[in-house]
mmCIF file of C-alpha atoms in Angstrom:
data_model
loop_
_atom_site.group_PDB
_atom_site.id
_atom_site.type_symbol
_atom_site.label_atom_id
_atom_site.label_comp_id
_atom_site.label_asym_id
_atom_site.label_seq_id
_atom_site.Cartn_x
_atom_site.Cartn_y
_atom_site.Cartn_z
ATOM 1 C CA MET D 1 0.000 0.000 0.000
ATOM 2 C CA GLU D 2 1.424 3.405 -1.010
ATOM 3 C CA ASP D 3 1.837 6.079 1.658
ATOM 4 C CA GLY D 4 -0.183 9.269 1.334
ATOM 5 C CA GLY D 5 -2.954 7.744 -0.687
ATOM 6 C CA SER D 6 -3.013 7.007 -4.297
ATOM 7 C CA ARG D 7 -0.523 8.780 -6.538
ATOM 8 C CA LYS D 8 -0.861 9.728 -10.135
ATOM 9 C CA ARG D 9 1.018 7.521 -12.468
ATOM 10 C CA LYS D 10 3.680 8.893 -14.697
ATOM 11 C CA GLN D 11 1.625 8.380 -17.827
ATOM 12 C CA ASP D 12 -1.192 10.459 -16.352
ATOM 13 C CA PHE D 13 0.927 13.641 -16.745
ATOM 14 C CA PRO D 14 1.002 15.352 -20.154
ATOM 15 C CA GLN D 15 4.148 14.633 -22.103
ATOM 16 C CA VAL D 16 6.235 17.754 -22.729
ATOM 17 C CA GLN D 17 7.977 17.800 -26.076
ATOM 18 C CA LYS D 18 11.716 18.404 -25.866
ATOM 19 C CA PRO D 19 13.185 21.272 -27.916
ATOM 20 C CA GLU D 20 15.353 18.914 -29.957
ATOM 21 C CA ASP D 21 12.287 16.833 -30.850
ATOM 22 C CA ARG D 22 10.454 19.792 -32.344
ATOM 23 C CA GLN D 23 10.304 20.065 -36.091
ATOM 24 C CA ASP D 24 11.743 23.064 -37.887
ATOM 25 C CA SER D 25 8.399 23.496 -39.527
ATOM 26 C CA ASP D 26 7.019 24.654 -36.166
ATOM 27 C CA VAL D 27 9.131 27.867 -36.440
ATOM 28 C CA ASN D 28 7.766 30.462 -38.797
ATOM 29 C CA SER D 29 10.857 32.016 -40.367
ATOM 30 C CA SER D 30 8.775 34.827 -41.806
ATOM 31 C CA SER D 31 7.613 35.888 -38.363
ATOM 32 C CA PRO D 32 8.473 39.523 -37.591
ATOM 33 C CA VAL D 33 9.896 38.454 -34.231
ATOM 34 C CA ILE D 34 12.246 35.888 -35.811
ATOM 35 C CA THR D 35 13.284 38.401 -38.485
ATOM 36 C CA ALA D 36 14.010 41.039 -35.853
ATOM 37 C CA PHE D 37 16.128 38.664 -33.764
ATOM 38 C CA LYS D 38 18.111 37.588 -36.830
ATOM 39 C CA THR D 39 18.859 41.250 -37.471
ATOM 40 C CA PHE D 40 19.956 41.682 -33.844
ATOM 41 C CA GLN D 41 22.204 38.634 -34.145
ATOM 42 C CA LEU D 42 23.883 40.035 -37.235
ATOM 43 C CA GLU D 43 24.435 43.431 -35.602
ATOM 44 C CA LEU D 44 25.875 41.900 -32.417
ATOM 45 C CA ASP D 45 28.198 39.581 -34.355
ATOM 46 C CA THR D 46 29.433 42.479 -36.474
ATOM 47 C CA ARG D 47 30.025 44.645 -33.411
ATOM 48 C CA HIS D 48 31.834 41.827 -31.592
ATOM 49 C CA ASP D 49 34.118 41.190 -34.577
ATOM 50 C CA LYS D 50 34.943 44.907 -34.792
ATOM 51 C CA TYR D 51 35.685 45.000 -31.061
ATOM 52 C CA GLU D 52 38.099 42.066 -31.357
ATOM 53 C CA ARG D 53 39.899 43.697 -34.284
ATOM 54 C CA LEU D 54 40.317 46.883 -32.248
ATOM 55 C CA VAL D 55 41.705 44.907 -29.300
ATOM 56 C CA LYS D 56 44.291 43.295 -31.571
ATOM 57 C CA LEU D 57 45.294 46.667 -33.035
ATOM 58 C CA SER D 58 45.600 48.099 -29.520
ATOM 59 C CA ARG D 59 47.956 45.287 -28.531
ATOM 60 C CA ASP D 60 50.128 45.890 -31.589
ATOM 61 C CA ILE D 61 50.252 49.620 -30.802
ATOM 62 C CA THR D 62 51.196 48.894 -27.188
ATOM 63 C CA ILE D 63 54.051 46.587 -28.197
ATOM 64 C CA GLU D 64 55.523 48.976 -30.773
ATOM 65 C CA SER D 65 55.162 51.968 -28.450
ATOM 66 C CA LYS D 66 57.016 50.144 -25.672
ATOM 67 C CA ARG D 67 59.794 49.273 -28.092
ATOM 68 C CA THR D 68 60.028 52.942 -29.040
ATOM 69 C CA ILE D 69 60.311 53.925 -25.373
ATOM 70 C CA PHE D 70 63.096 51.392 -24.801
ATOM 71 C CA LEU D 71 64.869 52.775 -27.845
ATOM 72 C CA LEU D 72 64.593 56.347 -26.577
ATOM 73 C CA HIS D 73 66.193 55.387 -23.268
ATOM 74 C CA ARG D 74 69.366 54.688 -25.233
ATOM 75 C CA VAL D 75 69.794 58.457 -25.602
ATOM 76 C CA THR D 76 71.321 58.544 -22.111
ATOM 77 C CA SER D 77 73.616 55.595 -22.817
ATOM 78 C CA PRO D 78 77.317 56.454 -23.168
ATOM 79 C CA SER D 79 77.685 53.766 -25.842
ATOM 80 C CA VAL D 80 75.420 55.682 -28.265
ATOM 81 C CA PRO D 81 77.573 58.001 -30.393
ATOM 82 C CA SER D 82 74.744 60.211 -31.641
ATOM 83 C CA ALA D 83 71.331 60.870 -30.156
ATOM 84 C CA GLU D 84 70.069 62.040 -33.559
ATOM 85 C CA GLU D 85 70.295 58.513 -34.923
ATOM 86 C CA VAL D 86 68.186 57.201 -32.041
ATOM 87 C CA LEU D 87 65.593 59.939 -32.540
ATOM 88 C CA ALA D 88 65.438 59.269 -36.286
ATOM 89 C CA GLU D 89 64.868 55.572 -35.638
ATOM 90 C CA SER D 90 62.163 56.406 -33.113
ATOM 91 C CA ASP D 91 60.433 58.596 -35.721
ATOM 92 C CA ALA D 92 60.275 55.614 -38.059
ATOM 93 C CA LYS D 93 58.826 53.397 -35.331
ATOM 94 C CA LEU D 94 56.198 55.983 -34.378
ATOM 95 C CA ASP D 95 55.191 56.338 -38.030
ATOM 96 C CA GLY D 96 54.476 52.616 -38.015
ATOM 97 C CA VAL D 97 52.396 53.029 -34.862
ATOM 98 C CA ARG D 98 50.383 55.810 -36.504
ATOM 99 C CA GLN D 99 49.527 53.491 -39.377
ATOM 100 C CA LYS D 100 47.988 51.142 -36.818
ATOM 101 C CA ILE D 101 46.034 54.061 -35.343
ATOM 102 C CA LYS D 102 44.854 54.853 -38.871
ATOM 103 C CA GLN D 103 43.356 51.367 -39.030
ATOM 104 C CA ILE D 104 41.516 52.098 -35.775
ATOM 105 C CA ALA D 105 40.169 55.317 -37.288
ATOM 106 C CA GLU D 106 38.938 53.359 -40.307
ATOM 107 C CA GLU D 107 37.197 50.844 -38.046
ATOM 108 C CA LEU D 108 35.486 53.656 -36.122
ATOM 109 C CA GLN D 109 34.062 55.407 -39.167
ATOM 110 C CA GLY D 110 30.339 55.884 -38.609
ATOM 111 C CA GLU D 111 30.565 54.419 -35.092
ATOM 112 C CA ASP D 112 30.312 55.894 -31.623
ATOM 113 C CA LEU D 113 33.912 56.092 -30.373
ATOM 114 C CA TYR D 114 32.968 55.552 -26.740
ATOM 115 C CA GLN D 115 31.190 52.271 -27.468
ATOM 116 C CA PHE D 116 34.568 50.800 -28.459
ATOM 117 C CA HIS D 117 36.808 53.013 -26.319
ATOM 118 C CA LYS D 118 37.690 50.262 -23.854
ATOM 119 C CA ALA D 119 39.032 48.098 -26.683
ATOM 120 C CA PHE D 120 41.785 50.466 -27.839
ATOM 121 C CA THR D 121 42.456 52.840 -24.922
ATOM 122 C CA PRO D 122 45.514 50.895 -23.578
ATOM 123 C CA GLY D 123 47.289 51.224 -26.916
ATOM 124 C CA ILE D 124 46.478 54.920 -27.288
ATOM 125 C CA GLN D 125 47.757 55.665 -23.779
ATOM 126 C CA GLU D 126 51.012 53.881 -24.563
ATOM 127 C CA TYR D 127 51.348 55.834 -27.819
ATOM 128 C CA VAL D 128 50.831 59.136 -25.972
ATOM 129 C CA GLU D 129 53.508 58.081 -23.491
ATOM 130 C CA ALA D 130 55.964 57.265 -26.300
ATOM 131 C CA VAL D 131 55.347 60.396 -28.387
ATOM 132 C CA SER D 132 55.456 62.681 -25.321
ATOM 133 C CA PHE D 133 58.727 61.051 -24.199
ATOM 134 C CA GLN D 134 60.254 61.675 -27.613
ATOM 135 C CA HIS D 135 58.955 65.261 -27.624
ATOM 136 C CA PHE D 136 60.517 65.923 -24.210
ATOM 137 C CA ILE D 137 63.901 64.585 -25.318
ATOM 138 C CA LYS D 138 63.826 66.887 -28.340
ATOM 139 C CA HIS D 139 62.355 70.067 -26.853
ATOM 140 C CA ARG D 140 62.364 69.632 -23.051
ATOM 141 C CA THR D 141 58.649 70.510 -22.975
ATOM 142 C CA LEU D 142 55.362 68.622 -22.692
ATOM 143 C CA ILE D 143 53.559 67.923 -25.947
ATOM 144 C CA SER D 144 50.008 69.286 -26.046
ATOM 145 C CA LEU D 145 46.865 67.326 -26.849
ATOM 146 C CA GLU D 146 46.421 69.433 -29.987
ATOM 147 C CA ASP D 147 49.892 68.480 -31.241
ATOM 148 C CA VAL D 148 49.181 64.796 -30.575
ATOM 149 C CA ASN D 149 45.958 64.930 -32.575
ATOM 150 C CA THR D 150 47.570 66.931 -35.383
ATOM 151 C CA ARG D 151 49.866 63.990 -36.089
ATOM 152 C CA LEU D 152 46.897 61.640 -36.336
ATOM 153 C CA VAL D 153 45.332 63.128 -39.474
ATOM 154 C CA PHE D 154 45.531 60.760 -42.433
ATOM 155 C CA LEU D 155 44.641 60.724 -46.102
ATOM 156 C CA GLN D 156 42.730 57.690 -47.279
ATOM 157 C CA GLU D 157 44.012 55.836 -50.312
ATOM 158 C CA ASP D 158 42.231 56.410 -53.596
ATOM 159 C CA LYS D 159 40.958 52.929 -54.502
ATOM 160 C CA SER D 160 39.816 53.979 -57.969
ATOM 161 C CA GLU D 161 43.357 55.051 -58.815
ATOM 162 C CA ALA D 162 44.676 51.662 -57.732
ATOM 163 C CA LYS D 163 42.203 49.867 -59.993
ATOM 164 C CA ASP D 164 42.684 52.139 -63.019
ATOM 165 C CA PRO D 165 45.969 54.085 -63.047
ATOM 166 C CA SER D 166 44.832 56.046 -66.107
ATOM 167 C CA ALA D 167 41.775 57.428 -64.293
ATOM 168 C CA GLU D 168 41.816 61.022 -63.134
ATOM 169 C CA PRO D 169 42.874 61.301 -59.477
ATOM 170 C CA GLN D 170 40.022 62.245 -57.195
ATOM 171 C CA GLU D 171 40.231 64.297 -54.054
ATOM 172 C CA ARG D 172 41.383 62.060 -51.219
ATOM 173 C CA GLU D 173 39.258 61.912 -48.102
ATOM 174 C CA VAL D 174 40.769 63.111 -44.824
ATOM 175 C CA LEU D 175 40.578 60.673 -41.940
ATOM 176 C CA ALA D 176 41.340 61.913 -38.412
ATOM 177 C CA PHE D 177 41.647 60.155 -35.083
ATOM 178 C CA GLN D 178 41.104 62.218 -31.949
ATOM 179 C CA VAL D 179 42.820 61.200 -28.720
ATOM 180 C CA THR D 180 40.436 61.794 -25.823
ATOM 181 C CA PRO D 181 41.557 64.059 -22.947
ATOM 182 C CA ILE D 182 41.405 61.079 -20.576
ATOM 183 C CA ASP D 183 43.776 58.988 -22.699
ATOM 184 C CA TYR D 184 46.095 61.982 -22.992
ATOM 185 C CA LEU D 185 46.210 62.524 -19.218
ATOM 186 C CA LEU D 186 46.783 58.837 -18.516
ATOM 187 C CA GLY D 187 49.590 58.722 -21.075
ATOM 188 C CA VAL D 188 51.256 61.767 -19.518
ATOM 189 C CA ALA D 189 50.926 60.186 -16.067
ATOM 190 C CA ASP D 190 52.776 57.103 -17.335
ATOM 191 C CA LEU D 191 55.431 59.386 -18.849
ATOM 192 C CA THR D 192 56.599 60.380 -15.367
ATOM 193 C CA GLY D 193 57.898 56.872 -14.711
ATOM 194 C CA GLU D 194 60.004 56.972 -17.870
ATOM 195 C CA LEU D 195 61.384 60.378 -16.925
ATOM 196 C CA MET D 196 62.377 59.000 -13.537
ATOM 197 C CA ARG D 197 64.306 56.185 -15.261
ATOM 198 C CA MET D 198 65.856 58.732 -17.604
ATOM 199 C CA CYS D 199 67.042 60.662 -14.546
ATOM 200 C CA ILE D 200 68.877 57.636 -13.184
ATOM 201 C CA GLY D 201 70.348 56.864 -16.596
ATOM 202 C CA SER D 202 71.588 60.416 -16.977
ATOM 203 C CA VAL D 203 73.376 60.250 -13.641
ATOM 204 C CA GLY D 204 75.102 57.074 -14.742
ATOM 205 C CA ASN D 205 76.260 58.871 -17.868
ATOM 206 C CA GLY D 206 77.766 61.668 -15.804
ATOM 207 C CA ASP D 207 75.054 64.176 -16.774
ATOM 208 C CA ILE D 208 74.343 66.146 -13.618
ATOM 209 C CA ASP D 209 72.152 68.862 -15.177
ATOM 210 C CA THR D 210 69.383 66.639 -16.589
ATOM 211 C CA PRO D 211 68.103 65.382 -13.186
ATOM 212 C CA PHE D 212 67.440 68.952 -12.046
ATOM 213 C CA GLN D 213 65.638 69.742 -15.312
ATOM 214 C CA LEU D 214 63.534 66.613 -14.873
ATOM 215 C CA SER D 215 62.755 67.527 -11.287
ATOM 216 C CA GLN D 216 61.347 70.926 -12.285
ATOM 217 C CA PHE D 217 59.410 69.397 -15.173
ATOM 218 C CA LEU D 218 57.877 66.667 -12.993
ATOM 219 C CA GLN D 219 56.919 69.235 -10.363
ATOM 220 C CA GLN D 220 54.967 71.159 -13.014
ATOM 221 C CA ILE D 221 53.187 67.995 -14.140
ATOM 222 C CA HIS D 222 52.392 67.126 -10.520
ATOM 223 C CA ASP D 223 50.951 70.596 -9.932
ATOM 224 C CA GLY D 224 48.726 70.177 -12.982
ATOM 225 C CA PHE D 225 47.416 66.812 -11.818
ATOM 226 C CA SER D 226 46.904 68.181 -8.321
ATOM 227 C CA TYR D 227 44.436 70.712 -9.724
ATOM 228 C CA ILE D 228 42.387 67.790 -11.053
ATOM 229 C CA GLY D 229 42.614 65.853 -7.781
ATOM 230 C CA ASN D 230 39.649 63.640 -6.992
ATOM 231 C CA THR D 231 37.334 65.621 -9.242
ATOM 232 C CA GLY D 232 38.656 63.890 -12.366
ATOM 233 C CA PRO D 233 38.149 60.336 -13.590
ATOM 234 C CA TYR D 234 39.070 57.498 -11.272
ATOM 235 C CA GLU D 235 41.919 56.315 -13.500
ATOM 236 C CA VAL D 236 43.595 59.743 -13.323
ATOM 237 C CA SER D 237 43.431 60.003 -9.536
ATOM 238 C CA LYS D 238 44.683 56.415 -9.270
ATOM 239 C CA LYS D 239 47.859 57.212 -11.230
ATOM 240 C CA LEU D 240 48.516 60.333 -9.180
ATOM 241 C CA HIS D 241 50.075 58.136 -6.484
ATOM 242 C CA THR D 242 52.568 56.657 -8.967
ATOM 243 C CA LEU D 243 53.366 60.148 -10.237
ATOM 244 C CA ARG D 244 54.194 61.288 -6.712
ATOM 245 C CA GLN D 245 56.476 58.286 -6.237
ATOM 246 C CA SER D 246 58.397 59.128 -9.415
ATOM 247 C CA LEU D 247 58.711 62.777 -8.391
ATOM 248 C CA ALA D 248 59.926 61.825 -4.905
ATOM 249 C CA LYS D 249 62.672 59.594 -6.330
ATOM 250 C CA VAL D 250 63.862 62.283 -8.745
ATOM 251 C CA GLU D 251 63.887 64.888 -5.950
ATOM 252 C CA ASP D 252 65.800 62.463 -3.741
ATOM 253 C CA ALA D 253 68.370 62.001 -6.496
ATOM 254 C CA CYS D 254 68.722 65.767 -6.928
ATOM 255 C CA TYR D 255 69.120 66.209 -3.181
ATOM 256 C CA THR D 256 71.873 63.582 -3.071
ATOM 257 C CA LEU D 257 73.643 65.186 -6.033
ATOM 258 C CA ARG D 258 73.480 68.623 -4.452
ATOM 259 C CA VAL D 259 74.554 67.579 -0.972
ATOM 260 C CA ARG D 260 76.849 64.616 -1.579
ATOM 261 C CA GLY D 261 77.697 65.035 -5.245
ATOM 262 C CA SER D 262 81.223 66.190 -4.494
ATOM 263 C CA GLU D 263 81.819 63.224 -2.197
ATOM 264 C CA ILE D 264 80.783 60.485 -4.632
ATOM 265 C CA PRO D 265 82.768 59.876 -7.835
ATOM 266 C CA LYS D 266 80.715 60.252 -11.017
ATOM 267 C CA HIS D 267 81.256 56.654 -12.071
ATOM 268 C CA MET D 268 79.695 55.499 -8.778
ATOM 269 C CA LEU D 269 76.624 57.738 -8.831
ATOM 270 C CA ALA D 270 74.657 55.273 -10.959
ATOM 271 C CA ASP D 271 75.246 52.521 -8.398
ATOM 272 C CA VAL D 272 74.005 54.779 -5.625
ATOM 273 C CA PHE D 273 70.716 55.487 -7.398
ATOM 274 C CA ALA D 274 70.221 52.089 -9.040
ATOM 275 C CA GLY D 275 68.505 50.647 -6.003
ATOM 276 C CA ARG D 276 66.158 53.615 -5.813
ATOM 277 C CA ALA D 277 64.897 53.378 -9.394
ATOM 278 C CA MET D 278 61.381 52.199 -9.959
ATOM 279 C CA PRO D 279 61.357 48.642 -11.383
ATOM 280 C CA MET D 280 59.715 48.246 -14.761
ATOM 281 C CA ASP D 281 56.326 46.573 -14.962
ATOM 282 C CA PRO D 282 56.409 42.849 -15.806
ATOM 283 C CA ASP D 283 54.418 43.429 -18.997
ATOM 284 C CA GLU D 284 56.961 45.966 -20.218
ATOM 285 C CA GLY D 285 59.538 43.316 -20.959
ATOM 286 C CA VAL D 286 58.758 43.402 -24.665
ATOM 287 C CA ALA D 287 61.813 43.297 -26.813
#
């Protein structure tokens, strides 16, 4: 005898048809709902593919920009006979980076930049860091956002001319990429770490004047970021701590040079400051 009275048998319940057992004929492909969802699927797949292409371009830009920064650090090396050769080589590398940014601009044509901003912002920040580092080495000043964007104006290739060389050349369309103020500020914040390393390298090369120039320059950058403070984006305020660390190490180096510079031989100054230099990030070990 079954507890709780009689129970319904399994066959008494209605059989539910499994999704895999349903026939395709049950789905009306001409339904407006099905048509709308197919359109949504196509749009989402297209957007996802574009996002992945932008991520790949951003990685390529990051790698080449880091290589340019490593190259520019050779300016302070005593084994480099001419800094002009290093700067010329860095120009060639940055031109290659700009061609990658041109591809990003082509991908973003007709799109909302901020919908894809997260995909390419790491690469753009690294490019700003590289181009601002090169600009400082050349002019001892900070490159402006306007100057950065001026270098990112491109002319699109005339496809009709490539197909028919005898055809009359048409006016080429101008394609521009605009670095956002946030990416510019984050790139400048990362620049301070490279300037701190340049300070230590200059001391090792026997250059005593450059650390004091870098100290004044970093103090100006710090003052500018201090005006933003916590009112700016979270990423900017987060990097303010790293900026202060770089400034403190450069000021400490300048203090040691001023107070104990006459006591320490020039060839030993680099060893004194080597332990105080900020270690490079693990992901910066790109050769």
